[in-house]
């Protein structure tokens, strides 16, 4: 073959080796960081399990939360868990129909121009920081609720649920739209060819075909609502109690940590119990995320 | 250069993806400077075989390979610099892939990866390869435009030009005429005949007539086994060694 | 369903057809209204906040420091603090995240480690921000003894943004067709040569968009910085661009909004609104530019 083959300069080979080493290191570092999160949260939380004042059953099932009481310290998070569940519930009841409806509209009914615009609006809606949402709840929404219902305090379960709904809707819409987009066009064409209207196609064909993805959308919306902190801290009114109506104030697990972490002395039982709450939250969101991931993978396998 | 030196020796090559074996221990040789055609229906393991030659099969995570493939007498799995091996074995994939680079950069990519920098040398290579691939006249005025903007047939010839750009000693073409029209196919076939004096060519094709037109020897691969390998004249005659060959070549089964 | 119709009546509109079409129209309008119900809040919120914030808005508000116990003055210290936190945290998480994504997408084989990393990234992305706050407090403030500082807060934010950067970068990388990589391997290019020549140039727009979106997320986060390095008040001089050092605590815009709207009595009414407008405005501006960038680059796609 005549001419000698060109050789790569040694330096460029060496540089490539170094770059590839750094790339590998970064890849593995992701695992390291996750492990670190597990480790440090558990490390701060675990010692409280041996504290004589602390009872794990009480932690989960008692509604008495008196962390700073002088002679009757109680670390029961039941009311907080109910707070989280109720706010999330209100949010989901409001957000799911709107979110899925908007996802269907964007995916199936509107023109490309409107679709593009709506997707941008949703992206911007999703970008609004939670503290701004909290501020909106505290000011706008609270005044609105007071003037409409005549209740004394505007920061309550309804307010928090409403704000959380607005925060979860973008998640539900974008994931739900992805799920509908993943349904092959041949399904739509087949349904339309059989004489179905667009609505019948959506209702009879697309929704059943995309149900896993839509479930994932709802679950991720729930995940966002459960984990939300600042918005519920500012909008729910902060009373540790089991709510009896939409206009009662509540406090959630997340808001409780945010409200008290600053005042709990490092290393105290109170401080450790807050970390334990973090473990609990971590576990809840883990379950929700894994469930959503499984649901999404369900569609991919098809 | 003796005409009968062996360019490729394959012995007892097995390839499995997970538990599914697609090549069941095949052995054959390819002589230097011959056109060696591999025919056979889809799923018979042709592409897997080619991927063993330049070891791109390494990139398929679940693939396991046993047996030996020797190129120029050297076991490919002992090769230290797999990238040099791949430059020695040019490969043209079934579907044309213009890289999202300019036409010039598409062809100059391989020499550059190998360490060539001089603009003049690169220009010479680009022109030579594009001429060999019968593409030069169509693109010589727009070497700076994107390779992906070419038509399918042009991209396929661009792919061939790219495969020639690193001066391969063996050129593998995997069903190169799938995406192009008959006229272009004929032009490329002419190019291959010209190249034969310098390069060993392995031609995987499902157009049996193409094998008949071009190949010195032909191998019929079926379901991961060699049914027959021999001179093209014999394989395409009325009395090949195996009745199945006659059936496949004449479109009776397969 | 439909009964057999005589030939003369085929293709005519029956009552049934009309009813079905009505159902379709109703569905379209209902879903459309639901979509509109998302657009309206965004517009209404922005308009209302702007209206309430108007008396305080202006360059003066941005450039001045908070005065009289945050009841008057501007937000300079908080604004600069947020710039510090966002800049530092992304300087840490963007390179690591992009490289980790390159590893996962281009180098890693199907293996338990890869699956572990995937699982980690998915879950990390869903961890509540308050849990990140706890982690930052336990790991950086106390564990690594960085104390309450910009460094601790930035590291916390970096860990929080990391999985999202990894995920968005991977998405951008995997949008580059597999065939390009095979073609490069066939001509003897090494993985890194392939990545540099073909994969990165064609995914950089997606990668950048993902990073820019994290700028706005990091700027808006409150809980993670509140317990790791951000303080209620820190005296800096007006207009000073470099008021903080790594080991200092700083003010942050998001936390400042929380403070002035809940913790400080008798604040001039327009101040929290104006703070919210600045925070919201910066975040939306950053996001909008990411969107514009994406649309512009999509128009120049090469295949």
Coordinates of C-alpha atoms in Angstrom, one line a residue, chain A residues 134-302:
Chain A
X134 CA -46.0 30.6 48.4
X135 CA -46.0 34.4 48.3
X136 CA -48.9 34.3 45.9
X137 CA -50.8 32.0 48.3
X138 CA -50.0 34.3 51.2
X139 CA -51.2 37.4 49.5
X140 CA -53.4 37.0 46.5
X141 CA -55.0 33.6 47.2
X142 CA -55.5 34.3 50.8
X143 CA -57.4 37.5 50.2
X144 CA -59.4 35.8 47.6
X145 CA -60.4 33.0 49.9
X146 CA -61.3 35.4 52.7
X147 CA -63.5 37.5 50.5
X148 CA -65.3 34.5 48.8
X149 CA -65.9 32.3 51.8
X150 CA -65.9 34.8 54.6
X151 CA -63.6 32.7 56.7
X152 CA -61.2 34.4 59.2
X153 CA -57.9 33.1 58.0
X154 CA -57.1 32.8 54.3
X155 CA -54.0 30.6 54.6
X156 CA -55.4 27.1 55.0
X157 CA -55.8 23.7 53.4
X158 CA -57.7 25.0 50.4
X159 CA -55.1 27.7 49.7
X160 CA -52.2 25.3 49.9
X161 CA -54.0 22.7 47.8
X162 CA -54.8 25.3 45.2
X163 CA -51.2 26.5 45.0
X164 CA -49.9 23.0 44.9
X165 CA -52.4 22.2 42.1
X166 CA -51.0 25.0 40.0
X167 CA -47.5 23.8 40.7
X168 CA -48.3 20.1 39.8
X169 CA -50.3 20.8 36.7
X170 CA -47.3 21.6 34.5
X171 CA -45.7 18.3 35.5
X172 CA -48.9 16.3 34.7
X173 CA -49.4 18.1 31.4
X174 CA -45.9 17.6 30.1
X175 CA -45.5 14.0 31.1
X176 CA -49.1 13.2 30.1
X177 CA -48.5 14.8 26.7
X178 CA -45.4 12.7 26.3
X179 CA -47.5 9.6 27.0
X180 CA -50.1 10.5 24.5
X181 CA -47.4 11.3 21.9
X182 CA -45.9 7.9 22.5
X183 CA -49.1 6.2 21.2
X184 CA -48.4 5.3 17.6
X185 CA -50.2 7.4 14.9
X186 CA -51.4 4.2 13.3
X187 CA -53.8 3.8 16.2
X188 CA -55.3 7.2 15.5
X189 CA -55.5 6.6 11.8
X190 CA -57.1 3.2 12.3
X191 CA -59.7 4.7 14.7
X192 CA -60.5 7.5 12.3
X193 CA -60.7 5.1 9.4
X194 CA -63.3 3.2 11.2
X195 CA -65.4 6.3 11.4
X196 CA -64.7 7.4 14.9
X197 CA -64.7 11.1 15.7
X198 CA -61.6 12.7 17.3
X199 CA -63.2 12.6 20.7
X200 CA -64.2 8.9 20.4
X201 CA -60.6 8.2 19.3
X202 CA -59.3 9.9 22.4
X203 CA -61.7 8.3 24.7
X204 CA -61.8 4.7 23.4
X205 CA -58.4 4.3 21.9
X206 CA -55.8 6.8 23.1
X207 CA -56.6 6.9 26.8
X208 CA -56.5 3.1 27.2
X209 CA -53.4 2.9 25.2
X210 CA -51.6 5.6 27.2
X211 CA -52.9 4.8 30.6
X212 CA -49.5 3.8 32.0
X213 CA -47.9 7.0 31.0
X214 CA -50.8 9.0 32.3
X215 CA -50.6 7.2 35.6
X216 CA -46.9 8.1 35.7
X217 CA -47.8 11.7 35.0
X218 CA -50.2 11.7 37.9
X219 CA -47.7 10.0 40.2
X220 CA -45.0 12.5 39.4
X221 CA -47.5 15.3 40.0
X222 CA -48.1 13.7 43.4
X223 CA -44.4 13.4 44.0
X224 CA -44.0 17.1 43.3
X225 CA -46.9 18.0 45.7
X226 CA -45.6 15.8 48.5
X227 CA -42.1 17.2 48.4
X228 CA -43.0 20.8 48.0
X229 CA -41.8 22.9 50.9
X230 CA -41.8 26.7 50.7
X231 CA -45.2 27.1 49.0
X232 CA -47.0 25.0 51.6
X233 CA -45.0 26.6 54.4
X234 CA -46.3 30.0 53.4
X235 CA -49.8 29.1 52.2
X236 CA -51.2 26.5 54.6
X237 CA -51.3 28.4 57.8
X238 CA -49.0 26.3 59.9
X239 CA -51.2 24.8 62.6
X240 CA -50.3 21.2 63.7
X241 CA -53.7 19.7 63.6
X242 CA -55.8 17.2 61.7
X243 CA -58.0 19.3 59.4
X244 CA -61.8 18.8 59.5
X245 CA -62.6 21.0 56.6
X246 CA -61.1 22.8 53.6
X247 CA -60.8 26.0 55.5
X248 CA -58.7 24.6 58.4
X249 CA -55.1 25.4 58.7
X250 CA -52.7 22.5 58.4
X251 CA -49.0 21.9 58.5
X252 CA -47.1 19.4 56.3
X253 CA -44.1 17.2 57.0
X254 CA -42.0 19.4 54.7
X255 CA -43.1 22.7 56.0
X256 CA -42.5 21.4 59.6
X257 CA -38.9 20.7 58.9
X258 CA -38.4 24.0 57.2
X259 CA -40.1 25.9 60.0
X260 CA -38.2 24.2 62.9
X261 CA -34.8 23.2 61.5
X262 CA -33.4 26.7 62.0
X263 CA -34.3 26.6 65.7
X264 CA -33.4 23.0 66.6
X265 CA -29.9 22.9 68.1
X266 CA -27.6 20.7 66.1
X267 CA -27.4 17.2 67.7
X268 CA -30.5 17.6 69.9
X269 CA -33.3 15.0 69.7
X270 CA -35.5 17.6 68.1
X271 CA -32.9 18.1 65.3
X272 CA -32.6 14.4 64.8
X273 CA -36.3 13.9 64.7
X274 CA -36.4 16.4 61.9
X275 CA -33.8 14.4 60.0
X276 CA -35.9 11.3 60.6
X277 CA -38.8 13.2 59.0
X278 CA -36.5 13.7 56.1
X279 CA -35.9 10.0 55.9
X280 CA -39.7 9.5 55.9
X281 CA -40.1 12.0 53.1
X282 CA -37.2 10.5 51.2
X283 CA -38.9 7.1 51.5
X284 CA -42.3 8.4 50.4
X285 CA -40.9 10.1 47.3
X286 CA -38.7 7.1 46.5
X287 CA -41.8 4.9 46.4
X288 CA -43.7 7.4 44.3
X289 CA -40.8 7.9 41.9
X290 CA -40.1 4.2 41.5
X291 CA -43.8 3.5 40.9
X292 CA -43.8 6.3 38.2
X293 CA -40.7 4.8 36.6
X294 CA -42.2 1.4 36.5
X295 CA -45.3 2.8 34.9
X296 CA -43.3 4.6 32.3
X297 CA -41.2 1.5 31.6
X298 CA -44.5 -0.4 31.2
X299 CA -45.3 1.6 28.1
X300 CA -41.8 1.4 26.7
X301 CA -41.9 -2.4 26.9
X302 CA -45.0 -2.4 24.8

